[in-house]
Short mmCIF file of C-alpha atoms in Angstrom, two decimals:
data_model
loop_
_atom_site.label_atom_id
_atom_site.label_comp_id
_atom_site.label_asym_id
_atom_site.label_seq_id
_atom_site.Cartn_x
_atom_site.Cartn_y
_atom_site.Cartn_z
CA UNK A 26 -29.74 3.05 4.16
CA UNK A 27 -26.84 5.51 5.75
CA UNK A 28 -27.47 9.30 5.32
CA UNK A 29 -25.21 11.27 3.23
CA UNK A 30 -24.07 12.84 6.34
CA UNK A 31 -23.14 9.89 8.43
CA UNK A 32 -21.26 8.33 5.39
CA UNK A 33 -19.26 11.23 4.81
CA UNK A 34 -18.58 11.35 8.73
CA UNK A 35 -17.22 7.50 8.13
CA UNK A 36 -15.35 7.32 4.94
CA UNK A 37 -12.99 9.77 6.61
CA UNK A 38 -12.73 8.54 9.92
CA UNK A 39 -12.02 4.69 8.68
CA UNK A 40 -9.48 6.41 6.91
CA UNK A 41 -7.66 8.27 9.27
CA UNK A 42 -7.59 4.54 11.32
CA UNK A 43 -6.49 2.40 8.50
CA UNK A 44 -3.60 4.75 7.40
CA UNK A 45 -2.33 5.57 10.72
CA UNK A 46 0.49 3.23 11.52
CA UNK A 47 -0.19 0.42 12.93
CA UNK A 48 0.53 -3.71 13.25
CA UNK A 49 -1.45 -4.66 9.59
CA UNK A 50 -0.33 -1.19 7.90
CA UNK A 51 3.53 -1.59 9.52
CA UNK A 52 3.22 -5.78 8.32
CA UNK A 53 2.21 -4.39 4.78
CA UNK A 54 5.04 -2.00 4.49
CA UNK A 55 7.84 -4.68 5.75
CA UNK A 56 6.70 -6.54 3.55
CA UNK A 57 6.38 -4.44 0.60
CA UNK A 58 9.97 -3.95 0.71
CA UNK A 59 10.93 -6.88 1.10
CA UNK A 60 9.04 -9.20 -0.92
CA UNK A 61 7.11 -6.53 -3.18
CA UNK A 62 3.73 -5.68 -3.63
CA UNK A 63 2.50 -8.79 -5.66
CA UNK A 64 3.50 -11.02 -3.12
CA UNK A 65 2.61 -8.68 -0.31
CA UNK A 66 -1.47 -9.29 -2.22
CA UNK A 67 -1.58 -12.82 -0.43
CA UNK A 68 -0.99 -10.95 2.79
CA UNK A 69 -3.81 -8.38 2.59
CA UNK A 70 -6.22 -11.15 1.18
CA UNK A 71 -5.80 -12.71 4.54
CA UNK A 72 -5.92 -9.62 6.57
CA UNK A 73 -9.22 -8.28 4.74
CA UNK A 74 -10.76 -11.48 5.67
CA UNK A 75 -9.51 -11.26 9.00
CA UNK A 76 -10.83 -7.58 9.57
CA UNK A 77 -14.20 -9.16 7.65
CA UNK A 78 -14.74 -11.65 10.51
CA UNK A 79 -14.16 -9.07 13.01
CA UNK A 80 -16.47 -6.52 11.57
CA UNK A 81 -19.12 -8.65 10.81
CA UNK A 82 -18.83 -10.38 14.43
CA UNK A 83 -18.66 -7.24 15.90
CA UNK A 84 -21.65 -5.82 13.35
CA UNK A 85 -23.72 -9.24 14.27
CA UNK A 86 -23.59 -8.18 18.67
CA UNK A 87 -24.18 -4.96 17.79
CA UNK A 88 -27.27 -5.61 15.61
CA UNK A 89 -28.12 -7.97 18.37
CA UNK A 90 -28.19 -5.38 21.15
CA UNK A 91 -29.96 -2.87 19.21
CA UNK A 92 -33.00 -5.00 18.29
CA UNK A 93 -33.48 -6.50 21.94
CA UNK A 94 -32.37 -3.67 24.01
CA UNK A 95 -32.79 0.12 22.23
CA UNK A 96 -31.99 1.52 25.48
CA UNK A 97 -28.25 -0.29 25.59
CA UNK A 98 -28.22 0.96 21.84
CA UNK A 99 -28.74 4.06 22.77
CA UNK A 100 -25.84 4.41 25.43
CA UNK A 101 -23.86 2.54 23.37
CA UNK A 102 -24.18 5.70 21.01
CA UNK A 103 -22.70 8.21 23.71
CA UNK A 104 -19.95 5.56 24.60
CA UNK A 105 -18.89 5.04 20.82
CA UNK A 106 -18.41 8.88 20.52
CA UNK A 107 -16.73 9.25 23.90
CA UNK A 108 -14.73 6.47 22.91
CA UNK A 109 -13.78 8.16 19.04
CA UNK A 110 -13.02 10.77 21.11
CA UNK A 111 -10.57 9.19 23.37
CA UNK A 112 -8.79 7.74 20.39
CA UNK A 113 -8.24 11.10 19.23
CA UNK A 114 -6.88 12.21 22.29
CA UNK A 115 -4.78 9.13 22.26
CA UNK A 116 -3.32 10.21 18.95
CA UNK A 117 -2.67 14.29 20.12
CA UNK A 118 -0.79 12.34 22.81
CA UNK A 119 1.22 10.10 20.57
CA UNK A 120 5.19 10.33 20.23
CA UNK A 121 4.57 8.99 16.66
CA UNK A 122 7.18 7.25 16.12
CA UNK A 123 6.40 3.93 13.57
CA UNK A 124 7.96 0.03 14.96
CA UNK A 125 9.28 -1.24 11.75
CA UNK A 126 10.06 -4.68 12.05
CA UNK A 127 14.02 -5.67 10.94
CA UNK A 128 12.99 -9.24 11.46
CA UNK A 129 12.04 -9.86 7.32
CA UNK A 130 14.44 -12.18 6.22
CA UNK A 131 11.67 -15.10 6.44
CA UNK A 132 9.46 -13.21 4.38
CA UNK A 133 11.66 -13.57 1.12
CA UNK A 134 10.91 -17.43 1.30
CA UNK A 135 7.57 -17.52 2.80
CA UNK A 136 4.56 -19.42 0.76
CA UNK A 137 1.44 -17.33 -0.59
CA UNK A 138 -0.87 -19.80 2.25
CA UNK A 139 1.73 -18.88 4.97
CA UNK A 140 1.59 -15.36 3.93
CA UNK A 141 -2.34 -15.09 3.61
CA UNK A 142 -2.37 -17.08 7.55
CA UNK A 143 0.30 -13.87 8.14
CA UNK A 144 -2.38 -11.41 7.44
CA UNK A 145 -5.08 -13.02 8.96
CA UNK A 146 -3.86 -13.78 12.41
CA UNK A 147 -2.69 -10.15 12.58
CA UNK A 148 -6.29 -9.19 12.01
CA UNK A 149 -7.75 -12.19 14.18
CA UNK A 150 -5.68 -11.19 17.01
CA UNK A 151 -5.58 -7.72 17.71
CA UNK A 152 -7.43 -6.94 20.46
CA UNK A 153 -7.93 -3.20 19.44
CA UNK A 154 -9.43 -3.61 16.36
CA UNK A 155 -11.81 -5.84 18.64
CA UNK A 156 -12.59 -2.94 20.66
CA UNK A 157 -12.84 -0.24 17.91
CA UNK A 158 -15.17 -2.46 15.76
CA UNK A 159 -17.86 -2.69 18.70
CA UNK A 160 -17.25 0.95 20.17
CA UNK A 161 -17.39 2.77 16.17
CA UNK A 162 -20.16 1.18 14.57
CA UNK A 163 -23.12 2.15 16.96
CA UNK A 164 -22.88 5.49 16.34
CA UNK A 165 -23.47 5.35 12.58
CA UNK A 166 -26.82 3.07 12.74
CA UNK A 167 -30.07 4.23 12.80
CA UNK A 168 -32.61 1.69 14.69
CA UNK A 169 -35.04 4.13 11.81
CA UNK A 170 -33.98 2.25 8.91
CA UNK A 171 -33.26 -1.52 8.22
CA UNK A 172 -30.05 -2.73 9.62
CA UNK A 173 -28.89 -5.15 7.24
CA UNK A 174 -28.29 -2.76 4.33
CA UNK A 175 -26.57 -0.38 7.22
CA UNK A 176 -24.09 -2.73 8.27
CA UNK A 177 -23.39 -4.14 4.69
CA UNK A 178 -22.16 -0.81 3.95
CA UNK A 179 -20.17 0.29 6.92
CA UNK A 180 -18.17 -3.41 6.24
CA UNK A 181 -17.66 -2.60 2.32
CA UNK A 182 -16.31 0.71 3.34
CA UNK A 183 -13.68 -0.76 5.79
CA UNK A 184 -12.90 -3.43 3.78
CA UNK A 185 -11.96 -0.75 0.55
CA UNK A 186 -10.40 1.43 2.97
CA UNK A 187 -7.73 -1.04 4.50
CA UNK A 188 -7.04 -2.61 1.07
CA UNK A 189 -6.26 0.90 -0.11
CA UNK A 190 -4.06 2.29 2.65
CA UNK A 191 -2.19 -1.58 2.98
CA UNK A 192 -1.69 -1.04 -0.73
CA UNK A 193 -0.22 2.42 -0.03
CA UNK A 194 1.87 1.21 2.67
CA UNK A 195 3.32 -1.56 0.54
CA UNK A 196 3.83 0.63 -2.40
CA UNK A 197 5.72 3.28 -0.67
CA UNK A 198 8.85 1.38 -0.05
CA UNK A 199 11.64 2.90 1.15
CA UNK A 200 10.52 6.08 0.76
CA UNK A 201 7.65 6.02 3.01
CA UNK A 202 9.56 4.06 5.39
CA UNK A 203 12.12 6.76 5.69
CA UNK A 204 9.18 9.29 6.00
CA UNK A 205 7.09 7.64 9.21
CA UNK A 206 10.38 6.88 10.22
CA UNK A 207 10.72 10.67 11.32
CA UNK A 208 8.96 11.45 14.65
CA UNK A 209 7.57 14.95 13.13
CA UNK A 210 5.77 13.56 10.23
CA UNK A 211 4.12 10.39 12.07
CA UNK A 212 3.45 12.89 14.85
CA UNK A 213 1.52 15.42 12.27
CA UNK A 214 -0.59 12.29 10.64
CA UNK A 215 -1.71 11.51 14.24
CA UNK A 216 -2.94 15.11 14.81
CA UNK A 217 -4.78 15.28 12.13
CA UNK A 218 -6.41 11.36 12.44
CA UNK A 219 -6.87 12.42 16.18
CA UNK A 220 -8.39 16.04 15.30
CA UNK A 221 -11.14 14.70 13.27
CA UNK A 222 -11.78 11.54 15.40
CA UNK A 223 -12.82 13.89 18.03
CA UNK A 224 -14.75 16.07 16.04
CA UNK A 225 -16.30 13.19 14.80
CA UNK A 226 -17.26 11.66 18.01
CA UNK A 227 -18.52 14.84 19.80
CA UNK A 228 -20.73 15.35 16.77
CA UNK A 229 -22.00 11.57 17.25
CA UNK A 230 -22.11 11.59 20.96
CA UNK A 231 -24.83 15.05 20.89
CA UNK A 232 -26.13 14.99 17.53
#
């Protein structure tokens, strides 16, 4: 199983991703507004199991790599840290400013199956979360301990994670809108997400 230590380093940091704005978290507060949360559910069921398929095929190489080549594991450590790093840095950097999409008229008449395919394909499709997936969960294995019960939690904490912050997002309404709408206060969220994302990934990278 995950230490103590490495889980608390993880709840935080999968966090700090999920809530920052982005295209599932800006889709879940369009829609939130528009069509309300209980609609907005069919949504996120199709975006968890879109983020699902990408964790788990991104958990499934990485297990791969670790159990044929340790060595690749091992720089894929220093790289995932680097990489947590440069997001972080990325963040510090941003003008933080949130997209909103005005384009939500369809929503109002949209189907639960067309919203659930809505979710999904924003998951499916998104390159980044891609190339977070494979670059974050190295670090926070162990090749000491079993990797099956590992990886089974690291998914069932992203999974929680984005349903919470998607429900926040399409809870907020108007209010929250009006808030990331404001340069200063999306600007301080990414500070803070990028501030521990580079703590988090110096600590990975030499511990």
């Amino acid at each position: 199983m995950l230490s103590l230590s490495l889980i608390g380093a993880f709840i935080p940091t999968a966090f700090f991703v999920s809530i920052t704005p982005g295209m599932c978290m800006t889709l879940a507060l369009t829609l939130g507004m528009t069509i309300g949360l209980k609609r907005t559910l069919w949504m996120m069921m199709g975006e968890l199991v879109g983020v699902g398929i990408v964790v788990v095929a991104s958990a499934l190489g990485v297990a791969a790599v670790m159990l044929q080549y340790p060595a690749v594991f091992a720089v894929f450590k220093y790289i995932g840290g680097a990489y947590l790093a440069w997001l972080g840095v990325q963040l510090w950097r941003s003008r933080g400013r949130m997209a909103i999409s005005t384009e939500v008229e369809s929503a109002k008449t949209a189907t639960a199956a067309s919203l659930a395919m809505q979710g999904f394909v924003t998951a499916i499709a998104n390159p980044k979360g891609w190339a977070f997936m494979i670059s974050l969960l190295p670090p926070f294995i162990s090749l000491e301990h079993a990797i099956a019960p590992q990886l089974s939690v690291l998914v069932a904490i992203i999974l929680v994670t984005e349903l919470i912050c998607m429900t926040l997002y399409a809870t907020g309404g108007r209010s929250l809108r009006r808030f990331l709408e404001k340069s200063g206060n999306v600007r301080l969220l990414n500070r803070v997400a990028g501030t521990l994302m580079i703590g988090v990934g110096v600590w990975l990278a030499t511990g």
